[in-house]
Short mmCIF file of C-alpha atoms and ligand atoms in Angstrom, two decimals:
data_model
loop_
_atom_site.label_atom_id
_atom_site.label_comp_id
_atom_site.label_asym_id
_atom_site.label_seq_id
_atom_site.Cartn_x
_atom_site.Cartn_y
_atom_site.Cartn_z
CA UNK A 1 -16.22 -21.39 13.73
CA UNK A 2 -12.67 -21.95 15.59
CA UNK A 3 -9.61 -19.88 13.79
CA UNK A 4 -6.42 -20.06 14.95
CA UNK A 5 -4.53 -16.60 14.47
CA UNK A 6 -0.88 -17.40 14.56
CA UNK A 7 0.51 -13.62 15.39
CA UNK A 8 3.76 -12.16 15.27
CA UNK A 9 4.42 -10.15 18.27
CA UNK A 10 7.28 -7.58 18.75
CA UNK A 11 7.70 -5.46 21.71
CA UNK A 12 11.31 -3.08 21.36
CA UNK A 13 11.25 -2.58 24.72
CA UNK A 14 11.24 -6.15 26.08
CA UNK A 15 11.65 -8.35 23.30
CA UNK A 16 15.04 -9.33 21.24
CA UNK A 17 13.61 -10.09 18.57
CA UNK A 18 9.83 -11.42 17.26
CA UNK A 19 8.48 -14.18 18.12
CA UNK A 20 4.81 -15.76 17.23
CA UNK A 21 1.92 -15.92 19.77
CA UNK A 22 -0.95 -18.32 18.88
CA UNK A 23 -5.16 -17.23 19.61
CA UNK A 24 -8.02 -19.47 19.00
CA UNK A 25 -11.37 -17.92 18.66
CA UNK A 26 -14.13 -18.96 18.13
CA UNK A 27 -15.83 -16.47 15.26
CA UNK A 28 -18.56 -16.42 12.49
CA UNK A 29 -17.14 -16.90 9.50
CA UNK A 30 -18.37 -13.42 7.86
CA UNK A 31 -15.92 -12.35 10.76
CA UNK A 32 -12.88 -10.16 8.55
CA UNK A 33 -9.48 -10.79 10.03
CA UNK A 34 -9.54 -6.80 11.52
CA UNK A 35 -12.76 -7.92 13.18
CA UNK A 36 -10.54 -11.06 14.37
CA UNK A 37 -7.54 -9.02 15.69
CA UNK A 38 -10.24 -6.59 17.68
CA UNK A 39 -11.66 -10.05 19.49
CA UNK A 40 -8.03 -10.80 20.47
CA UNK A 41 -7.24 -7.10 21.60
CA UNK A 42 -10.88 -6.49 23.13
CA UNK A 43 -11.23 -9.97 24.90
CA UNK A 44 -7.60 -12.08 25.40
CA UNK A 45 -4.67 -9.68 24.74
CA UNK A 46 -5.08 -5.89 25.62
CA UNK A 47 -0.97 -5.51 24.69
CA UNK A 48 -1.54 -6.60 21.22
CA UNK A 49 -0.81 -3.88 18.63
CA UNK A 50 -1.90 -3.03 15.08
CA UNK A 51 -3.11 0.07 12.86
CA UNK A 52 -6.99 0.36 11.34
CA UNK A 53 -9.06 3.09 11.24
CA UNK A 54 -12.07 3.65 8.67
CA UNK A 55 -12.60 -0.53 9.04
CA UNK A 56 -13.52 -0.15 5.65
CA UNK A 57 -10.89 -0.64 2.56
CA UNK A 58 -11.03 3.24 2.39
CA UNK A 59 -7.78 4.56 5.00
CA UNK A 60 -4.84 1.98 3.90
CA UNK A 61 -4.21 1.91 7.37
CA UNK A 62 -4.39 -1.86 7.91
CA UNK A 63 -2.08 -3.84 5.35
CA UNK A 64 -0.43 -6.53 6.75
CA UNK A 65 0.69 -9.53 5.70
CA UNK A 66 -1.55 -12.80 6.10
CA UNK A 67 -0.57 -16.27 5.11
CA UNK A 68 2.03 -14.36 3.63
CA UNK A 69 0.74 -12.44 1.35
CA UNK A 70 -0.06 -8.53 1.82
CA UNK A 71 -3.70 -7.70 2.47
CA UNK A 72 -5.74 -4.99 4.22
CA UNK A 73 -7.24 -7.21 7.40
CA UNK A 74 -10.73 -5.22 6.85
CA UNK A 75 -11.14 -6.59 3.18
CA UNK A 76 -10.95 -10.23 3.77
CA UNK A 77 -13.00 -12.93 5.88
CA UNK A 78 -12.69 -15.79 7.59
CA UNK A 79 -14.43 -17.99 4.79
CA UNK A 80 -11.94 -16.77 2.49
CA UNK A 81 -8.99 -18.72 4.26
CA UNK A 82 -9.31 -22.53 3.45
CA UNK A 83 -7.15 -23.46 6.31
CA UNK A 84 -8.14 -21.90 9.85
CA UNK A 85 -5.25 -21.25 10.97
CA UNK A 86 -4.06 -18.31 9.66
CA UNK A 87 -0.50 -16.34 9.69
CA UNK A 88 -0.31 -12.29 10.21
CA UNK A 89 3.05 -10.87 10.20
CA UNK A 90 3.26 -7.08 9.57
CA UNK A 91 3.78 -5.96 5.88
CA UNK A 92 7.66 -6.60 5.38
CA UNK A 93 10.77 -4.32 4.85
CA UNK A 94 9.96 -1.61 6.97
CA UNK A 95 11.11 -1.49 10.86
CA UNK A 96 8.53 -2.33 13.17
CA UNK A 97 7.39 -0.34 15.97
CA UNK A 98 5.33 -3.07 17.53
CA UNK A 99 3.19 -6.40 16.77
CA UNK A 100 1.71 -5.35 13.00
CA UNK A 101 2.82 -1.30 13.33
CA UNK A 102 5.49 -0.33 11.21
CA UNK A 103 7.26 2.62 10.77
CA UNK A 104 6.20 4.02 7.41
CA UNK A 105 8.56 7.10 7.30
CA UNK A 106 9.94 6.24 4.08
CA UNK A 107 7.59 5.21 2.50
CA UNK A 108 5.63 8.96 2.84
CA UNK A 109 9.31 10.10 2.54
CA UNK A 110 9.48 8.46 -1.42
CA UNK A 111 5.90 9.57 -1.72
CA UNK A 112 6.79 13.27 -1.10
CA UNK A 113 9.66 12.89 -3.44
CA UNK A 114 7.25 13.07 -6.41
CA UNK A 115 5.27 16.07 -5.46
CA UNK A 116 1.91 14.55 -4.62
CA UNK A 117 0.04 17.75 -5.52
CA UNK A 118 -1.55 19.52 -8.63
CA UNK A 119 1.06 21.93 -10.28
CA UNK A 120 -0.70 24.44 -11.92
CA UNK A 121 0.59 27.32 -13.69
CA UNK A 122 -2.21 29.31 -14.43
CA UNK A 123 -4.28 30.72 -11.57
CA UNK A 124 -7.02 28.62 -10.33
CA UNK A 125 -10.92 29.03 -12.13
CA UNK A 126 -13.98 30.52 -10.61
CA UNK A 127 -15.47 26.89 -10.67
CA UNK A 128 -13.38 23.45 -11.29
CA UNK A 129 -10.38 23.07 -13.51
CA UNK A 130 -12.79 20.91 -16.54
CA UNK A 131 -11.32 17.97 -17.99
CA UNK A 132 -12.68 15.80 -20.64
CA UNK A 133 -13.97 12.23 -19.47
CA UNK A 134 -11.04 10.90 -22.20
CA UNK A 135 -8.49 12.89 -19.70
CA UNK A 136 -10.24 11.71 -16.99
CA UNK A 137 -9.93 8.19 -17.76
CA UNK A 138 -6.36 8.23 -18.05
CA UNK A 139 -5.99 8.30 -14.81
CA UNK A 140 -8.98 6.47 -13.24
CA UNK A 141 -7.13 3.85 -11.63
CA UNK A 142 -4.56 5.60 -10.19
CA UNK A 143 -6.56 7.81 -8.15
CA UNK A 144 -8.10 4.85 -6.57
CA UNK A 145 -4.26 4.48 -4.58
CA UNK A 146 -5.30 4.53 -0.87
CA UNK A 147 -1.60 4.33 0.53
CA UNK A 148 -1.40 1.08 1.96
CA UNK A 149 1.83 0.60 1.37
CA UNK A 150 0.82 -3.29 0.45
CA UNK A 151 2.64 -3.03 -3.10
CA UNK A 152 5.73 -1.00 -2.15
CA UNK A 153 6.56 -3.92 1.08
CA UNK A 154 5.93 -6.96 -1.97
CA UNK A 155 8.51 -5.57 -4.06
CA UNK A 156 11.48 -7.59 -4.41
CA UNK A 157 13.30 -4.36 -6.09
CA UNK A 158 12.78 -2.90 -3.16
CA UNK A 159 13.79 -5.68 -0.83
CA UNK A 160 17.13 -5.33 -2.77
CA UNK A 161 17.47 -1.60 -2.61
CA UNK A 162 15.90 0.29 -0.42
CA UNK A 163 17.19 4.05 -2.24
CA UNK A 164 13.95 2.41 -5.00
CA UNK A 165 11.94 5.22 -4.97
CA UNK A 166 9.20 1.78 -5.39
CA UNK A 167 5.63 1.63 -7.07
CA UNK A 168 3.39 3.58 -4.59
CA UNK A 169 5.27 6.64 -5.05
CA UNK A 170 5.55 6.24 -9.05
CA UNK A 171 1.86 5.10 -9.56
CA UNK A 172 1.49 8.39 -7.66
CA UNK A 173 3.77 10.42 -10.26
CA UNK A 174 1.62 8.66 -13.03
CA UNK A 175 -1.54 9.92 -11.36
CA UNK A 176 -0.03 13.49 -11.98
CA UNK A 177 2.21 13.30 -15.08
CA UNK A 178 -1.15 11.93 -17.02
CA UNK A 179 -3.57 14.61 -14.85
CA UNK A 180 -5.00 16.89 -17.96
CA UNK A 181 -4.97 19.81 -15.25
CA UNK A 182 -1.20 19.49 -14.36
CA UNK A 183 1.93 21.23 -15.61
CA UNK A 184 4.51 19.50 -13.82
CA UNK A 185 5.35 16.27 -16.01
CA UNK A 186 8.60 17.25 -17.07
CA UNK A 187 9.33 18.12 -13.47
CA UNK A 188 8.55 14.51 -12.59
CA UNK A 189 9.59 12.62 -15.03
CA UNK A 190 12.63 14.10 -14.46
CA UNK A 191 12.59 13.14 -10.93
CA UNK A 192 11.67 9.54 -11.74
CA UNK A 193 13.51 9.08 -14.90
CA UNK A 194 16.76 7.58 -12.71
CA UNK A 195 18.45 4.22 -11.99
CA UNK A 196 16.69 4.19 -8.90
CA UNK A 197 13.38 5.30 -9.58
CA UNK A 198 11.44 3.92 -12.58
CA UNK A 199 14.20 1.93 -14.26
CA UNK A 200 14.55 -0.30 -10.55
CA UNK A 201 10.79 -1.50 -11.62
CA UNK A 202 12.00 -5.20 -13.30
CA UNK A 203 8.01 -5.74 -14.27
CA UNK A 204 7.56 -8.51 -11.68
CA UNK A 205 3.76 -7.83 -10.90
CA UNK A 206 3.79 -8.44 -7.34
CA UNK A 207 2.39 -4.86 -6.87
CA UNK A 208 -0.40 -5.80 -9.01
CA UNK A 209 -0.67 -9.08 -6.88
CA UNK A 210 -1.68 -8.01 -3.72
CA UNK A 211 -2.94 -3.92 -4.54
CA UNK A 212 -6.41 -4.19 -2.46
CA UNK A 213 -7.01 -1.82 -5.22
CA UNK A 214 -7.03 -3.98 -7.85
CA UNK A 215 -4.95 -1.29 -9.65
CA UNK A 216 -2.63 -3.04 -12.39
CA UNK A 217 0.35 -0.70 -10.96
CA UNK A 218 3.13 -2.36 -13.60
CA UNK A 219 1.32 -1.21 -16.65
CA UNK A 220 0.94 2.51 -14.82
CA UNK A 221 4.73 2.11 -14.37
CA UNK A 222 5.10 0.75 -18.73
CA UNK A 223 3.77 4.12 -19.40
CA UNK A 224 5.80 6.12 -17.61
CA UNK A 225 8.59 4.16 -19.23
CA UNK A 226 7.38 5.15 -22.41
CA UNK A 227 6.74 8.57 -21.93
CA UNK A 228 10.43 8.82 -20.97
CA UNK A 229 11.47 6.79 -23.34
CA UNK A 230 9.99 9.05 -25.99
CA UNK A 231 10.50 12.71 -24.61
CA UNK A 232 12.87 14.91 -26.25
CA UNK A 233 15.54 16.15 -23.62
S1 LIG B 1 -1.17 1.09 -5.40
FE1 LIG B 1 -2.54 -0.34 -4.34
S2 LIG B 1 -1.17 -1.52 -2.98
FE2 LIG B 1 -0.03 0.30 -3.63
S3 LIG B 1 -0.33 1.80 -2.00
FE3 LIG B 1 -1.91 2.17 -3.58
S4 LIG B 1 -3.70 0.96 -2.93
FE4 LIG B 1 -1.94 0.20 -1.74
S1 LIG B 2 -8.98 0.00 8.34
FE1 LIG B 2 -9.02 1.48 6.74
S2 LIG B 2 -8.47 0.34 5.01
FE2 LIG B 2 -8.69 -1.18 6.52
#
């Protein structure tokens, strides 16, 4: 099957700005666009840049944006385009470093901001620290976040306002705050309880959208809002 991959290249240290570059290839159509970007790099265009690792919808290292929408290249075929010619741009708001890389510093930087760890007070068990499966459920989805980065770069809040501390990094203060094993919620909610940190979230659902996750990240982000709603200060 023919595809045309329409790609925006960027090179800082010849190039003004981006520009597009187009590839046919010729490609079964179980072919998933990572497999497509490899054929380019591997057999027409050594230069060309982009991130992937496990290949596998496991490492989040591969979101980008394709016919405009953010996807991890590794999750999605050929087939699943109607049209064969097919637009990747590199997920958008963050600086790029080349091609499809960007520069994810602040995104880890937000992510850090929440303390991405178990807070524990008492001193760890012999075995595991037990929860129920009724605890555990609370936060089944959320621990399924692999860090793409798709939601947080689809978020027009963020777009707008860039201090957003934006839904990666509070889906990832949910995934603590409702952890049975934690003892840190107050810390965090106190953290994410601000004008620019839950309250930015306007409920538009393009996290949910394009999470390769399928994690429904705005109702994560409607309890949070009630917890803080509700907590005496
Ligand atoms: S919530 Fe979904 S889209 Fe956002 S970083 Fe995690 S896996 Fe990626
Ligand atoms: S390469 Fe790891 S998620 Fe796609």
């Amino acid at each position: 099957m023919k595809v045309t991959l329409s790609i925006q290249r960027f090179n800082p240290e010849r190039d003004k700005k981006p520009y597009r570059k187009e590839y046919e290839i010729d490609v079964p159509e179980t072919f998933r666009i990572l497999d497509c970007l490899d054929k380019v790099k591997w057999d027409i265009d050594g230069e060309l840049a982009y991130r992937r690792s496990c290949s596998h919808g496991i490492c989040g290292s591969d979101a980008m944006m394709l016919n405009g929408k953010n996807m991890l290249a590794c999750q999605v075929l050929v087939k699943d385009f109607k049209k064969k010619y097919i637009k990747i741009d590199p997920i958008p708001s963050l600086p790029i470093i080349k091609d499809l890389v960007v520069n994810m510093d602040s995104f880890f930087k937000k992510y850090d901001v929440v303390k991405p760890y178990l807070i524990a007070k008492d001193q760890p068990p012999v075995k595991e620290r037990l929860q129920s499966q009724e605890e555990r459920a609370l936060i089944d989805e959320a621990v399924n976040c692999i860090l793409c980065g798709a939601c947080s770069a689809s978020c027009p809040s963020l777009w707008s306002n860039d201090s957003y501390l934006g839904p990666a990094a509070l889906l990832k203060a949910y995934r603590f705050i409702f952890d049975s094993r934690d003892d840190a919620a107050d810390e965090r909610l106190n953290i994410i309880d601000t004008t620019d940190g839950l309250w930015r979230c306007h409920t538009i659902f393009n996290c949910v959208e394009v999470c390769p996750k399928d994690i429904n990240i705005t109702w994560h982000l409607s309890q949070l809002k009630k917890k803080c709603a509700l907590r005496e200060l």
